[in-house]
Amino acid sequence: MSTSELSITKRRLLGGIAIAAVGLALTACSDAEEKAASAEPKPAVSNETTASTTSAEIPTADRDVDMEEALKPGPLKEMALGDPNAPVKIIEYMSMTCSHCANFHVRTFDEIKTRYVDTGKVYFVVREFPFPQDTASLAAFMLARCTTEERYFPFVSTLLKQQSAWAAPADGDVRNAMLQMSKLAGFTQESFDACLTNAQLAGDVSAVRDRGAQEFGIQSTPTFLINGKAYSGDMSVDSMSALIDSML
């Protein structure tokens, strides 16, 4: 990101976030065909029910990736859960305004964490992929980075689960909606403004995105890099479980 781009981003984040950019991300977060996912995440479905009625197929990979290179950290500290030596390693590239990403974190992530991350089978890394011009997603990631490490995942989860409330509020004031959400996480007006005018942080978050696109071919969100394979699009608990089980 150039100096001029950082300057523009800083003015946008401080002065207000364009709802048009958010609307674009909410409807175009994946190049894959829409799978009936809406901007409002669907309620979680009991896994006991789905497990007894569904026999999930193992998802097909889009392409191979160099997982050793992918696991090397970029300009920001990795936000990860689980044992780095776990047999299955997952990197999720996501956008905070992407409805498919929200759907995954509402319906799938917590169960995968309980089954595989907490049991030492999966190491799960989340990486930022705010699309260019989507200042709302960039701002949300910056705010998450401005919390403590212990609060990062809970804050990201809250933003995704309440995505439509701040990314597409009824009055169109995205910035104020983000401020109100952030206050619940302990931000003040001053710390909120300070975070969103941190040009270095904005550049580093954007650099994570650019590296993902340039080195690992990330073009849509969510995209998962799993043990040397890339998978684009949302996954159900059953589908991701089937994939993980095939690697154990």
Tab-separated table of C-alpha atoms in Angstrom:
chain	number	residue	atom	x	y	z
A	1	MET	CA	0.000	0.000	0.000
A	2	SER	CA	1.474	3.334	-1.080
A	3	THR	CA	1.738	6.479	1.054
A	4	SER	CA	-1.062	8.109	-0.928
A	5	GLU	CA	-3.302	5.067	-0.485
A	6	LEU	CA	-2.629	5.073	3.275
A	7	SER	CA	-3.541	8.762	3.375
A	8	ILE	CA	-6.818	8.134	1.549
A	9	THR	CA	-7.624	5.163	3.787
A	10	LYS	CA	-6.911	7.204	6.901
A	11	ARG	CA	-9.275	9.978	5.793
A	12	ARG	CA	-12.015	7.491	4.930
A	13	LEU	CA	-11.748	5.618	8.218
A	14	LEU	CA	-11.699	8.800	10.281
A	15	GLY	CA	-14.348	10.684	8.364
A	16	GLY	CA	-16.853	7.915	7.717
A	17	ILE	CA	-17.171	4.578	5.965
A	18	ALA	CA	-18.932	4.315	2.617
A	19	ILE	CA	-21.956	2.028	2.731
A	20	ALA	CA	-21.550	1.281	-0.998
A	21	ALA	CA	-18.290	-0.556	-0.346
A	22	VAL	CA	-19.943	-2.607	2.373
A	23	GLY	CA	-22.837	-3.529	0.129
A	24	LEU	CA	-20.395	-4.741	-2.512
A	25	ALA	CA	-18.592	-6.975	-0.036
A	26	LEU	CA	-21.802	-8.354	1.422
A	27	THR	CA	-22.915	-9.554	-1.996
A	28	ALA	CA	-19.590	-10.410	-3.649
A	29	CYS	CA	-17.465	-12.014	-0.957
A	30	SER	CA	-16.923	-15.158	-2.997
A	31	ASP	CA	-16.485	-15.867	-6.713
A	32	ALA	CA	-18.229	-19.176	-6.130
A	33	GLU	CA	-21.933	-19.257	-6.934
A	34	GLU	CA	-24.221	-18.084	-4.147
A	35	LYS	CA	-25.444	-20.956	-2.035
A	36	ALA	CA	-28.525	-19.336	-0.535
A	37	ALA	CA	-26.352	-17.452	1.961
A	38	SER	CA	-27.714	-14.042	2.922
A	39	ALA	CA	-26.151	-11.046	4.651
A	40	GLU	CA	-27.856	-12.127	7.855
A	41	PRO	CA	-26.147	-15.279	9.212
A	42	LYS	CA	-28.498	-18.212	9.719
A	43	PRO	CA	-29.071	-19.653	13.207
A	44	ALA	CA	-26.876	-22.557	14.199
A	45	VAL	CA	-28.229	-26.000	13.431
A	46	SER	CA	-27.871	-28.843	15.887
A	47	ASN	CA	-25.037	-31.118	14.817
A	48	GLU	CA	-26.802	-34.086	16.365
A	49	THR	CA	-29.538	-33.608	13.777
A	50	THR	CA	-27.287	-33.041	10.779
A	51	ALA	CA	-24.941	-35.877	11.691
A	52	SER	CA	-27.769	-38.388	11.803
A	53	THR	CA	-29.341	-37.297	8.494
A	54	THR	CA	-26.365	-36.280	6.360
A	55	SER	CA	-23.388	-38.160	5.014
A	56	ALA	CA	-21.108	-35.353	3.919
A	57	GLU	CA	-18.761	-35.745	0.980
A	58	ILE	CA	-15.174	-34.628	1.333
A	59	PRO	CA	-14.818	-31.199	-0.347
A	60	THR	CA	-12.761	-31.022	-3.517
A	61	ALA	CA	-9.688	-28.782	-3.447
A	62	ASP	CA	-9.287	-25.928	-5.915
A	63	ARG	CA	-5.499	-26.234	-6.167
A	64	ASP	CA	-2.302	-27.113	-4.329
A	65	VAL	CA	-0.449	-24.592	-2.181
A	66	ASP	CA	2.954	-24.584	-0.502
A	67	MET	CA	1.783	-25.020	3.076
A	68	GLU	CA	5.242	-24.533	4.525
A	69	GLU	CA	5.433	-21.103	2.914
A	70	ALA	CA	1.819	-20.314	3.779
A	71	LEU	CA	2.436	-20.981	7.465
A	72	LYS	CA	5.236	-18.428	7.619
A	73	PRO	CA	3.864	-15.327	9.387
A	74	GLY	CA	3.515	-12.051	7.526
A	75	PRO	CA	3.803	-8.484	8.831
A	76	LEU	CA	1.367	-9.069	11.699
A	77	LYS	CA	1.415	-11.545	14.565
A	78	GLU	CA	-0.578	-14.656	13.698
A	79	MET	CA	-4.001	-14.891	15.265
A	80	ALA	CA	-4.238	-18.632	15.815
A	81	LEU	CA	-5.831	-21.257	18.013
A	82	GLY	CA	-4.589	-24.725	18.884
A	83	ASP	CA	-1.309	-26.606	18.791
A	84	PRO	CA	1.088	-25.469	16.030
A	85	ASN	CA	2.237	-29.108	15.818
A	86	ALA	CA	-1.281	-30.459	15.218
A	87	PRO	CA	-1.521	-32.863	12.249
A	88	VAL	CA	-4.032	-30.666	10.408
A	89	LYS	CA	-3.250	-27.013	9.811
A	90	ILE	CA	-5.915	-24.600	8.559
A	91	ILE	CA	-5.462	-20.990	7.444
A	92	GLU	CA	-8.688	-19.093	6.801
A	93	TYR	CA	-8.566	-15.929	4.697
A	94	MET	CA	-11.700	-13.952	5.499
A	95	SER	CA	-13.414	-10.595	5.150
A	96	MET	CA	-15.347	-9.059	8.024
A	97	THR	CA	-18.159	-7.918	5.714
A	98	CYS	CA	-18.477	-11.212	3.833
A	99	SER	CA	-21.771	-13.005	4.461
A	100	HIS	CA	-20.241	-16.415	3.689
A	101	CYS	CA	-17.527	-15.795	6.286
A	102	ALA	CA	-20.147	-14.805	8.848
A	103	ASN	CA	-22.159	-17.911	8.032
A	104	PHE	CA	-19.102	-20.115	8.576
A	105	HIS	CA	-18.305	-18.539	11.924
A	106	VAL	CA	-21.926	-18.677	13.084
A	107	ARG	CA	-22.700	-22.223	11.988
A	108	THR	CA	-19.413	-24.105	11.753
A	109	PHE	CA	-16.404	-22.592	13.500
A	110	ASP	CA	-17.351	-23.170	17.147
A	111	GLU	CA	-18.103	-26.843	16.596
A	112	ILE	CA	-14.867	-27.375	14.645
A	113	LYS	CA	-12.970	-25.647	17.449
A	114	THR	CA	-14.531	-27.942	20.047
A	115	ARG	CA	-14.043	-31.152	18.062
A	116	TYR	CA	-10.616	-30.580	16.587
A	117	VAL	CA	-8.798	-27.455	17.796
A	118	ASP	CA	-9.380	-27.995	21.503
A	119	THR	CA	-8.435	-31.678	21.174
A	120	GLY	CA	-5.071	-30.983	19.563
A	121	LYS	CA	-5.958	-32.203	16.066
A	122	VAL	CA	-6.162	-28.834	14.276
A	123	TYR	CA	-4.129	-25.650	14.317
A	124	PHE	CA	-6.406	-22.838	13.046
A	125	VAL	CA	-5.105	-19.490	11.786
A	126	VAL	CA	-7.298	-16.533	10.813
A	127	ARG	CA	-5.900	-14.015	8.342
A	128	GLU	CA	-7.284	-10.708	7.150
A	129	PHE	CA	-8.523	-10.295	3.592
A	130	PRO	CA	-10.385	-6.971	3.345
A	131	PHE	CA	-11.102	-6.392	-0.334
A	132	PRO	CA	-9.643	-3.178	-1.815
A	133	GLN	CA	-11.973	-0.219	-1.230
A	134	ASP	CA	-13.886	-2.131	1.479
A	135	THR	CA	-12.952	0.248	4.266
A	136	ALA	CA	-15.538	-1.250	6.624
A	137	SER	CA	-13.835	-4.651	6.609
A	138	LEU	CA	-10.419	-3.012	6.932
A	139	ALA	CA	-11.636	-0.928	9.865
A	140	ALA	CA	-13.169	-3.958	11.589
A	141	PHE	CA	-9.907	-5.894	11.309
A	142	MET	CA	-7.964	-2.903	12.626
A	143	LEU	CA	-10.247	-2.663	15.633
A	144	ALA	CA	-9.815	-6.380	16.297
A	145	ARG	CA	-6.051	-5.913	16.179
A	146	CYS	CA	-6.334	-3.020	18.623
A	147	THR	CA	-7.864	-5.290	21.269
A	148	THR	CA	-5.768	-7.621	23.411
A	149	GLU	CA	-4.830	-11.052	22.056
A	150	GLU	CA	-7.274	-12.639	24.501
A	151	ARG	CA	-10.116	-10.519	23.133
A	152	TYR	CA	-9.288	-10.872	19.442
A	153	PHE	CA	-11.306	-13.986	18.643
A	154	PRO	CA	-14.313	-13.066	20.836
A	155	PHE	CA	-14.415	-9.609	19.228
A	156	VAL	CA	-14.172	-11.012	15.697
A	157	SER	CA	-16.873	-13.557	16.525
A	158	THR	CA	-19.185	-10.838	17.852
A	159	LEU	CA	-18.715	-8.677	14.757
A	160	LEU	CA	-19.420	-11.597	12.444
A	161	LYS	CA	-22.452	-12.809	14.363
A	162	GLN	CA	-23.905	-9.287	14.331
A	163	GLN	CA	-22.595	-8.385	10.892
A	164	SER	CA	-25.725	-6.788	9.471
A	165	ALA	CA	-26.158	-4.586	12.567
A	166	TRP	CA	-22.917	-2.674	11.924
A	167	ALA	CA	-22.098	-3.396	8.264
A	168	ALA	CA	-25.552	-2.503	6.955
A	169	PRO	CA	-27.358	-0.491	9.663
A	170	ALA	CA	-30.816	0.895	8.917
A	171	ASP	CA	-29.603	4.500	9.075
A	172	GLY	CA	-26.578	3.823	6.856
A	173	ASP	CA	-24.138	5.169	9.475
A	174	VAL	CA	-21.637	2.317	9.440
A	175	ARG	CA	-18.976	4.177	11.370
A	176	ASN	CA	-21.261	5.006	14.284
A	177	ALA	CA	-22.594	1.450	14.359
A	178	MET	CA	-19.011	0.186	14.553
A	179	LEU	CA	-18.277	2.636	17.349
A	180	GLN	CA	-21.220	1.390	19.404
A	181	MET	CA	-20.171	-2.243	18.878
A	182	SER	CA	-16.595	-1.366	19.812
A	183	LYS	CA	-17.656	0.327	23.027
A	184	LEU	CA	-19.049	-3.019	24.165
A	185	ALA	CA	-15.516	-4.388	23.807
A	186	GLY	CA	-14.026	-1.629	25.918
A	187	PHE	CA	-13.183	1.017	23.312
A	188	THR	CA	-13.706	4.697	24.020
A	189	GLN	CA	-14.263	7.357	21.383
A	190	GLU	CA	-10.599	8.270	21.729
A	191	SER	CA	-9.207	4.736	21.450
A	192	PHE	CA	-11.577	4.005	18.541
A	193	ASP	CA	-10.349	7.050	16.608
A	194	ALA	CA	-6.722	6.326	17.477
A	195	CYS	CA	-7.000	2.780	16.163
A	196	LEU	CA	-8.657	3.787	12.890
A	197	THR	CA	-6.086	6.500	12.181
A	198	ASN	CA	-3.129	4.151	12.659
A	199	ALA	CA	-1.688	4.229	9.144
A	200	GLN	CA	0.933	1.585	9.936
A	201	LEU	CA	-1.742	-0.863	11.096
A	202	ALA	CA	-3.870	-0.171	8.017
A	203	GLY	CA	-0.863	-0.884	5.827
A	204	ASP	CA	0.009	-4.090	7.667
A	205	VAL	CA	-3.548	-5.469	7.443
A	206	SER	CA	-3.613	-4.662	3.738
A	207	ALA	CA	-0.206	-6.331	3.332
A	208	VAL	CA	-1.620	-9.570	4.773
A	209	ARG	CA	-4.309	-9.432	2.086
A	210	ASP	CA	-1.862	-8.614	-0.685
A	211	ARG	CA	0.449	-11.469	0.295
A	212	GLY	CA	-2.473	-13.890	0.303
A	213	ALA	CA	-3.509	-12.789	-3.169
A	214	GLN	CA	-0.056	-12.648	-4.709
A	215	GLU	CA	1.607	-15.692	-3.128
A	216	PHE	CA	-1.279	-18.075	-2.495
A	217	GLY	CA	-3.830	-17.077	-5.123
A	218	ILE	CA	-6.567	-15.937	-2.732
A	219	GLN	CA	-9.350	-14.324	-4.765
A	220	SER	CA	-12.464	-14.870	-2.678
A	221	THR	CA	-13.553	-15.299	0.922
A	222	PRO	CA	-13.632	-17.463	2.800
A	223	THR	CA	-10.741	-19.436	1.391
A	224	PHE	CA	-9.170	-22.176	3.486
A	225	LEU	CA	-5.622	-23.459	3.060
A	226	ILE	CA	-5.619	-26.926	4.609
A	227	ASN	CA	-2.546	-29.173	4.612
A	228	GLY	CA	-1.335	-27.999	1.242
A	229	LYS	CA	-4.696	-27.628	-0.506
A	230	ALA	CA	-6.872	-24.561	-1.139
A	231	TYR	CA	-10.662	-24.692	-0.712
A	232	SER	CA	-12.844	-21.675	-1.515
A	233	GLY	CA	-16.295	-21.084	-0.081
A	234	ASP	CA	-18.237	-21.715	3.102
A	235	MET	CA	-18.185	-25.185	4.682
A	236	SER	CA	-20.679	-26.908	6.946
A	237	VAL	CA	-19.630	-28.727	10.105
A	238	ASP	CA	-20.143	-32.051	8.350
A	239	SER	CA	-18.106	-31.102	5.268
A	240	MET	CA	-15.155	-29.676	7.189
A	241	SER	CA	-15.247	-32.570	9.643
A	242	ALA	CA	-15.145	-35.069	6.771
A	243	LEU	CA	-12.174	-33.240	5.270
A	244	ILE	CA	-10.277	-33.054	8.563
A	245	ASP	CA	-11.009	-36.703	9.391
A	246	SER	CA	-9.573	-37.738	6.011
A	247	MET	CA	-6.268	-36.125	7.018
A	248	LEU	CA	-5.955	-37.675	10.466
